mmCIF file of C-alpha atoms in Angstrom:
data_model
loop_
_atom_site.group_PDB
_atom_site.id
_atom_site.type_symbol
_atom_site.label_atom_id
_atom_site.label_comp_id
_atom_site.label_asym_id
_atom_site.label_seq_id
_atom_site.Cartn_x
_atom_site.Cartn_y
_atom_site.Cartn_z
ATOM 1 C CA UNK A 273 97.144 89.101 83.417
ATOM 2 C CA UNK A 274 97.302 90.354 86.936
ATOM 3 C CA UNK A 275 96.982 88.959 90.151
ATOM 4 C CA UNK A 276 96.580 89.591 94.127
ATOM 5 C CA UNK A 277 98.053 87.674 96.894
ATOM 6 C CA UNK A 278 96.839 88.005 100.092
ATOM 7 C CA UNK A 279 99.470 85.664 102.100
ATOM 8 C CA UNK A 280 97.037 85.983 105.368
ATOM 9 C CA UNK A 281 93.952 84.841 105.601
ATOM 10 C CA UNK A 282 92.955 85.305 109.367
ATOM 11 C CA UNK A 283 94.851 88.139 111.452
ATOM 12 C CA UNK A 284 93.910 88.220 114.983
ATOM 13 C CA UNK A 285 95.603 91.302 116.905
ATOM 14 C CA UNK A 286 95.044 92.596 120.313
ATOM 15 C CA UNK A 287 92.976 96.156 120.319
ATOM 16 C CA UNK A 288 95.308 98.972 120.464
ATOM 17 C CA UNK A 289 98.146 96.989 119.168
ATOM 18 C CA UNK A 290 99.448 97.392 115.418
ATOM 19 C CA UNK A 291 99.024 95.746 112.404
ATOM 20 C CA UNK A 292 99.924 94.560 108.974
ATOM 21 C CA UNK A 293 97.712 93.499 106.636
ATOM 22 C CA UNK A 294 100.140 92.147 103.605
ATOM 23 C CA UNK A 295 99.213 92.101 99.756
ATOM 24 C CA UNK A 296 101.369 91.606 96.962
ATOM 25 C CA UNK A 297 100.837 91.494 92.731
ATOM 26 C CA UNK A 298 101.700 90.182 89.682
ATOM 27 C CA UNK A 299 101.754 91.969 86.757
ATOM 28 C CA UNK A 300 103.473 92.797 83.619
ATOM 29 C CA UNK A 301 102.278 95.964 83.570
ATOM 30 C CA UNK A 302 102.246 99.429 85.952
ATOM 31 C CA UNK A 303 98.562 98.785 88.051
ATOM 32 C CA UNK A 304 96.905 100.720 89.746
ATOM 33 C CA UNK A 305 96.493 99.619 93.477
ATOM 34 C CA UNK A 306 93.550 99.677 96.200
ATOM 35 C CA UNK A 307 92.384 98.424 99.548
ATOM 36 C CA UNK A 308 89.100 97.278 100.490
ATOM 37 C CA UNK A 309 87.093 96.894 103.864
ATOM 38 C CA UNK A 310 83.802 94.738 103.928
ATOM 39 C CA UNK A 311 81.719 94.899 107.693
ATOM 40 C CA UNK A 312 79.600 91.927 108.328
ATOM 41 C CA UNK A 313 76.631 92.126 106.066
ATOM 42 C CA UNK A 314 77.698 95.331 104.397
ATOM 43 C CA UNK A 315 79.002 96.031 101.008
ATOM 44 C CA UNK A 316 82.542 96.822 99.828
ATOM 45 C CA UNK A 317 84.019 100.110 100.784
ATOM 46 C CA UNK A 318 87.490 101.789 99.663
ATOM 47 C CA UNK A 319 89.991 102.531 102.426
ATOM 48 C CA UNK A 320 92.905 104.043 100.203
ATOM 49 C CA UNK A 321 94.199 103.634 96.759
ATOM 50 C CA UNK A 322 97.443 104.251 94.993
ATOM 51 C CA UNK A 323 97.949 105.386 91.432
ATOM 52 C CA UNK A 324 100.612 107.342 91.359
ATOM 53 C CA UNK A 325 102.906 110.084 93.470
ATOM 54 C CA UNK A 326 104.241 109.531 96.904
ATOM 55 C CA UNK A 327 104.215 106.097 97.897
ATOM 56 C CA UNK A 328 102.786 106.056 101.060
ATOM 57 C CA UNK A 329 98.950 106.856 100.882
ATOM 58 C CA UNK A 330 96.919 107.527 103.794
ATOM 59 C CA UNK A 331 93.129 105.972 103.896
ATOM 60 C CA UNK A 332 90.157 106.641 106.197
ATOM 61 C CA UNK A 333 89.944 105.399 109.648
ATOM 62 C CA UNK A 334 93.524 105.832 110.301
ATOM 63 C CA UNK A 335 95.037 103.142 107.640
ATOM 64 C CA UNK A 336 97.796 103.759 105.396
ATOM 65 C CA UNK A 337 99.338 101.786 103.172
ATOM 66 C CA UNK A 338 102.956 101.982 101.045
ATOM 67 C CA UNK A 339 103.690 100.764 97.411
ATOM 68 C CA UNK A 340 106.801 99.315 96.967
ATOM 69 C CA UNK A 341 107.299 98.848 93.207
ATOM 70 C CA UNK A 342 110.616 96.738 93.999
ATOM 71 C CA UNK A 343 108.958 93.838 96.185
ATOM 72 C CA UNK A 344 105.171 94.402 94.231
ATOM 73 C CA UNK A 345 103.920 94.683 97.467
ATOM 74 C CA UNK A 346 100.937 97.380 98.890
ATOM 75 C CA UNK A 347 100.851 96.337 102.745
ATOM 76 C CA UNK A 348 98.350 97.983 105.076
ATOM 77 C CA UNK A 349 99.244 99.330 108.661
ATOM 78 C CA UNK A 350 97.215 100.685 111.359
ATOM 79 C CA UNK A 351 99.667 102.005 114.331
ATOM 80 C CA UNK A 352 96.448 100.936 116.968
ATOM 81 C CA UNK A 353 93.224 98.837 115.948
ATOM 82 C CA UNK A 354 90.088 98.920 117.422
ATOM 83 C CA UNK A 355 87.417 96.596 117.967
ATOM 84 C CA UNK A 356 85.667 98.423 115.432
ATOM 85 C CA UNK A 357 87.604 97.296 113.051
ATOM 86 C CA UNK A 358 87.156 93.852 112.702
ATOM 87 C CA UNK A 359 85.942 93.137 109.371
ATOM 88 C CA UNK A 360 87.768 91.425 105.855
ATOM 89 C CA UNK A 361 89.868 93.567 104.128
ATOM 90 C CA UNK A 362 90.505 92.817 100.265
ATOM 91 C CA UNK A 363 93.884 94.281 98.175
ATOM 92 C CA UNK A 364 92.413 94.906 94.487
ATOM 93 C CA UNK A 365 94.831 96.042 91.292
ATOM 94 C CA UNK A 366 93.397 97.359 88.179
ATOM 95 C CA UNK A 367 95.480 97.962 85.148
ATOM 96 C CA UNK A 368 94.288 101.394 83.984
ATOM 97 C CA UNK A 369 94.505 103.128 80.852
ATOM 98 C CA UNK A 370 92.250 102.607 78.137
ATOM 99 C CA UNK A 371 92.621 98.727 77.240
ATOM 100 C CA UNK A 372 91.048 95.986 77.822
ATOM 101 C CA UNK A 373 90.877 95.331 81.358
ATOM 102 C CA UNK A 374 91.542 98.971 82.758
ATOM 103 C CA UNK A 375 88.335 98.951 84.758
ATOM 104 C CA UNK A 376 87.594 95.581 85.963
ATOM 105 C CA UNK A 377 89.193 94.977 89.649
ATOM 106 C CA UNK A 378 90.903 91.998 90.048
ATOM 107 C CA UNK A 379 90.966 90.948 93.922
ATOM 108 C CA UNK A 380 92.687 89.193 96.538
ATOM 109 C CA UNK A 381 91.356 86.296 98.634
ATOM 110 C CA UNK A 382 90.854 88.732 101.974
ATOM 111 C CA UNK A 383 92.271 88.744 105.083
ATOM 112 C CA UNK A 384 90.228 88.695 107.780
ATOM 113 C CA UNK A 385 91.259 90.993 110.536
ATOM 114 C CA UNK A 386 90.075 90.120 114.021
ATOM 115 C CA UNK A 387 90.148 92.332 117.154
ATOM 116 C CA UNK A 388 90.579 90.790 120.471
ATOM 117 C CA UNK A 389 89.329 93.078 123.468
ATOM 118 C CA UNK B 11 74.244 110.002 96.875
ATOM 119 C CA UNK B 12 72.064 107.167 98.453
ATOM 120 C CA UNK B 13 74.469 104.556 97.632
ATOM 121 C CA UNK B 14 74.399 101.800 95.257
ATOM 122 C CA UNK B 15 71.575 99.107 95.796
ATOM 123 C CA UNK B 16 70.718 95.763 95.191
ATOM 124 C CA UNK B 17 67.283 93.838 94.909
ATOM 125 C CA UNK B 18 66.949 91.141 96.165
ATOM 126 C CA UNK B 19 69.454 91.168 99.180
ATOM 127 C CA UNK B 20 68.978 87.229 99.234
ATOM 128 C CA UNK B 21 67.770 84.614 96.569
ATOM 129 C CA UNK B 22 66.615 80.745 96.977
ATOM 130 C CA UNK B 23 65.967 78.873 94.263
ATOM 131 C CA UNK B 24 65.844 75.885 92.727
ATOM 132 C CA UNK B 25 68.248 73.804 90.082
ATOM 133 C CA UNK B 26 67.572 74.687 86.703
ATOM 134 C CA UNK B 27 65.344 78.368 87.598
ATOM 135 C CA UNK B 28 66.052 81.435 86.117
ATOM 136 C CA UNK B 29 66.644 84.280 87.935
ATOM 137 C CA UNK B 30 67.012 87.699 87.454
ATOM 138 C CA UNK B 31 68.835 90.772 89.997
ATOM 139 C CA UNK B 32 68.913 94.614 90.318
ATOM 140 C CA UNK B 33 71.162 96.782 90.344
ATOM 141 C CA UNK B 34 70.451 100.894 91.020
ATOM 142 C CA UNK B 35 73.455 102.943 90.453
ATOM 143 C CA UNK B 36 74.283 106.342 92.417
ATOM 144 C CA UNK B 37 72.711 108.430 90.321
ATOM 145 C CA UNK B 38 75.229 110.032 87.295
ATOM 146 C CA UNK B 39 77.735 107.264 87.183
ATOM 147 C CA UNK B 40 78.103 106.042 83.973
ATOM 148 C CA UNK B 41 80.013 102.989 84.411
ATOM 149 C CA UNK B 42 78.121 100.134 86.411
ATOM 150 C CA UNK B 43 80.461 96.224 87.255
ATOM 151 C CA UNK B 44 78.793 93.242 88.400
ATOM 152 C CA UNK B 45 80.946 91.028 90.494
ATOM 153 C CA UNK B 46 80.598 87.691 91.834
ATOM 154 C CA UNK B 47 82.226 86.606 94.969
ATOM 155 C CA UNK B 48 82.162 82.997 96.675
ATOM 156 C CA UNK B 49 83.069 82.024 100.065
ATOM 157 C CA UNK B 50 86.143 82.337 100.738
ATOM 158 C CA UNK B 51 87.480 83.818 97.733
ATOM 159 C CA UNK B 52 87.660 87.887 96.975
ATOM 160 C CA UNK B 53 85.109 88.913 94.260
ATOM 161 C CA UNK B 54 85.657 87.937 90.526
ATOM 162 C CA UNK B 55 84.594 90.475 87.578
ATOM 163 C CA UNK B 56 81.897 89.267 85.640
ATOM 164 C CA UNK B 57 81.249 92.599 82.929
ATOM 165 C CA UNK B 58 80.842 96.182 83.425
ATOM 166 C CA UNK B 59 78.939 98.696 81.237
ATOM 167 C CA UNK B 60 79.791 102.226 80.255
ATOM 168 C CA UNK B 61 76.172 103.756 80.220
ATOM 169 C CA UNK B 62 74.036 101.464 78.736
ATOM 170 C CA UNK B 63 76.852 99.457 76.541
ATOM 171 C CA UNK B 64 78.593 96.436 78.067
ATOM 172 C CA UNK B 65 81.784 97.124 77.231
ATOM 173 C CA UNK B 66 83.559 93.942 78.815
ATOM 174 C CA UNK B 67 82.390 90.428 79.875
ATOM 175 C CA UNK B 68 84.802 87.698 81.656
ATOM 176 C CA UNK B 69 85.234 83.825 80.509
ATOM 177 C CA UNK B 70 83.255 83.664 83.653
ATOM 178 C CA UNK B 71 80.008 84.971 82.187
ATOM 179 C CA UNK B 72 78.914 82.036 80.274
ATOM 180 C CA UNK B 73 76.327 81.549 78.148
ATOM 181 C CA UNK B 74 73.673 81.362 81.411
ATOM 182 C CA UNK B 75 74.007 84.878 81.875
ATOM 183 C CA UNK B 76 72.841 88.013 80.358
ATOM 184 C CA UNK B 77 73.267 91.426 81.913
ATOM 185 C CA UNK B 78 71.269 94.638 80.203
ATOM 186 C CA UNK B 79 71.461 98.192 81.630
ATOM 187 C CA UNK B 80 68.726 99.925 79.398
ATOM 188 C CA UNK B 81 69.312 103.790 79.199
ATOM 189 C CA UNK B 82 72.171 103.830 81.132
ATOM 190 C CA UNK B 83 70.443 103.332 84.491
ATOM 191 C CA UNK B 84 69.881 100.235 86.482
ATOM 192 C CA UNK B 85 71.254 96.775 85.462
ATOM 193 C CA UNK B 86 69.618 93.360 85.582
ATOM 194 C CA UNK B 87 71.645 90.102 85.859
ATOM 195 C CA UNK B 88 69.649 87.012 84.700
ATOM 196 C CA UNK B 89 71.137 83.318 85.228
ATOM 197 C CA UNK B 90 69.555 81.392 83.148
ATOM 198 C CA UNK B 91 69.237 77.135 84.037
ATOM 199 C CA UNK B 92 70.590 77.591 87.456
ATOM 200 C CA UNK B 93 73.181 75.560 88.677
ATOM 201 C CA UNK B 94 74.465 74.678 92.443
ATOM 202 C CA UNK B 95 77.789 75.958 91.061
ATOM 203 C CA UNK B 96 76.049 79.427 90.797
ATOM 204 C CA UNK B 97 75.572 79.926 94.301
ATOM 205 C CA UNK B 98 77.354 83.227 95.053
ATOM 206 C CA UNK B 99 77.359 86.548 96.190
ATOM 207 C CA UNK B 100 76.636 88.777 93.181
ATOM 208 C CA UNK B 101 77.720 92.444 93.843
ATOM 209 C CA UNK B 102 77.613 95.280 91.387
ATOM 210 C CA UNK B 103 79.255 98.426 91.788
ATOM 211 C CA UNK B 104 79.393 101.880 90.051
ATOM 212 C CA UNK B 105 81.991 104.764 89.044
ATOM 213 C CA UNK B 106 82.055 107.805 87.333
ATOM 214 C CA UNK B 107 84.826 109.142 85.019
ATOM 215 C CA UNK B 108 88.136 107.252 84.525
ATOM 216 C CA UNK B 109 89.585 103.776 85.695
ATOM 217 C CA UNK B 110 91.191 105.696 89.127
ATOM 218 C CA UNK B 111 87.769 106.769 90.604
ATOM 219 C CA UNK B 112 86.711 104.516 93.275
ATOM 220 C CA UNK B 113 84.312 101.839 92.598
ATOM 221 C CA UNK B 114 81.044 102.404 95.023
ATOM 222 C CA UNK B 115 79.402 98.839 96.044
ATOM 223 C CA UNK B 116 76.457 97.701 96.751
ATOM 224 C CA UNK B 117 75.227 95.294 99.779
ATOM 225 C CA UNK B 118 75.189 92.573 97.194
ATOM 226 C CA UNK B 119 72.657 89.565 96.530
ATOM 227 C CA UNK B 120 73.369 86.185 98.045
ATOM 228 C CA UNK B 121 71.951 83.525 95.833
ATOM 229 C CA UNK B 122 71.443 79.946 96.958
ATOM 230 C CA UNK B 123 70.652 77.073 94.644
ATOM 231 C CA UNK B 124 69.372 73.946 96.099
#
């Protein structure tokens, strides 16, 4: 079975500095990799996702993220956050295919990114 | 699309109540999830339908809980017996086409069981 770690669970950053959010996997198996963003009392929305190509994928609002099959890791970066984007950010892996399991999401714990004016 | 939604948006109730949820697609997806997410913790799958068949269920659905998605449109979770331990955010979320398209969520509901 797979599985998400999300090492950080509270990031605060200064706005217009960088940052990292870091997420790594387990799995026997080639997955499929995303990253989430979830605003105060909104619902789950997809920043960028991986599945296959050139390993760094850009997202919206100026994230990106790089698979590195090597370290099973899928970090997110933002060269300069905003206060805008405080919110909790979750790394999710599906297995793909046709199997069992190829459409259920299995998800981190979050990391809560904080923005300090 | 006007997104996927969710009735209610919050749930109180009482040990040992049943209670049912909505879920409304975006219109055309054929697959619909329902996840469950508790504080702290990054949501959980709980089953997910391909039109109206529910193709997968998790060992964390138990015997409480029945989804249906008649006709391949909405979905309705029932919990059965309520518990304190069911106190959660229950999100559902649709797709169309294969595993890679993105999963679309809704605002969730928060249930509460005192």
């Amino acid at each position: 079975a797979q599985s998400v770690t999300q090492l950080d669970s509270q990031v605060p950053v200064f706005e217009e500095a960088p940052v990292e959010l870091r997420c790594n996997y387990s799995s026997s198996v080639s997955v499929y990799l995303f990253w989430y963003v979830q605003y105060p009392n909104q619902g789950l929305q997809l920043l960028l996702k991986y599945l296959s190509g050139s390993t760094l994928v850009k997202g919206i609002n100026g994230f990106e993220a790089e698979f590195n099959k090597s370290q099973t890791s899928f970090h997110l970066r933002k060269p300069s956050v905003h206060i805008s984007d405080t919110a909790e950010y979750f790394c999710a892996v599906t297995l793909g295919g046709s199997g069992a399991g190829s459409y259920q999401l299995t998800f981190g714990k979050g990391t809560k990114l904080s923005v300090i004016p | 699309d006007t997104g996927v939604s969710q009735d209610p948006r919050h749930k109180i109730t009482k040990r040992g109540q049943n209670v049912t949820f909505r879920c409304d697609p975006i219109s055309e997806h054929n697959r619909l999830y329902w996840y469950r997410q508790t504080l702290g913790q990054g949501p959980e799958f709980l089953t997910y339908f391909q039109n109206e068949a529910q193709l997968e269920k998790s060992r964390l659905l138990s015997d409480r809980f029945s989804a249906e998605r008649p006709k391949g449109s909405f979905s309705t979770l029932e919990i059965q017996r309520t518990e304190q331990g069911d106190s959660a955010m229950y999100l559902c979320a649709s797709s169309f086409g294969s595993y890679w398209e993105t999963q679309y969520f809704g605002p969730g509901t928060r249930l509460l069981v005192l």
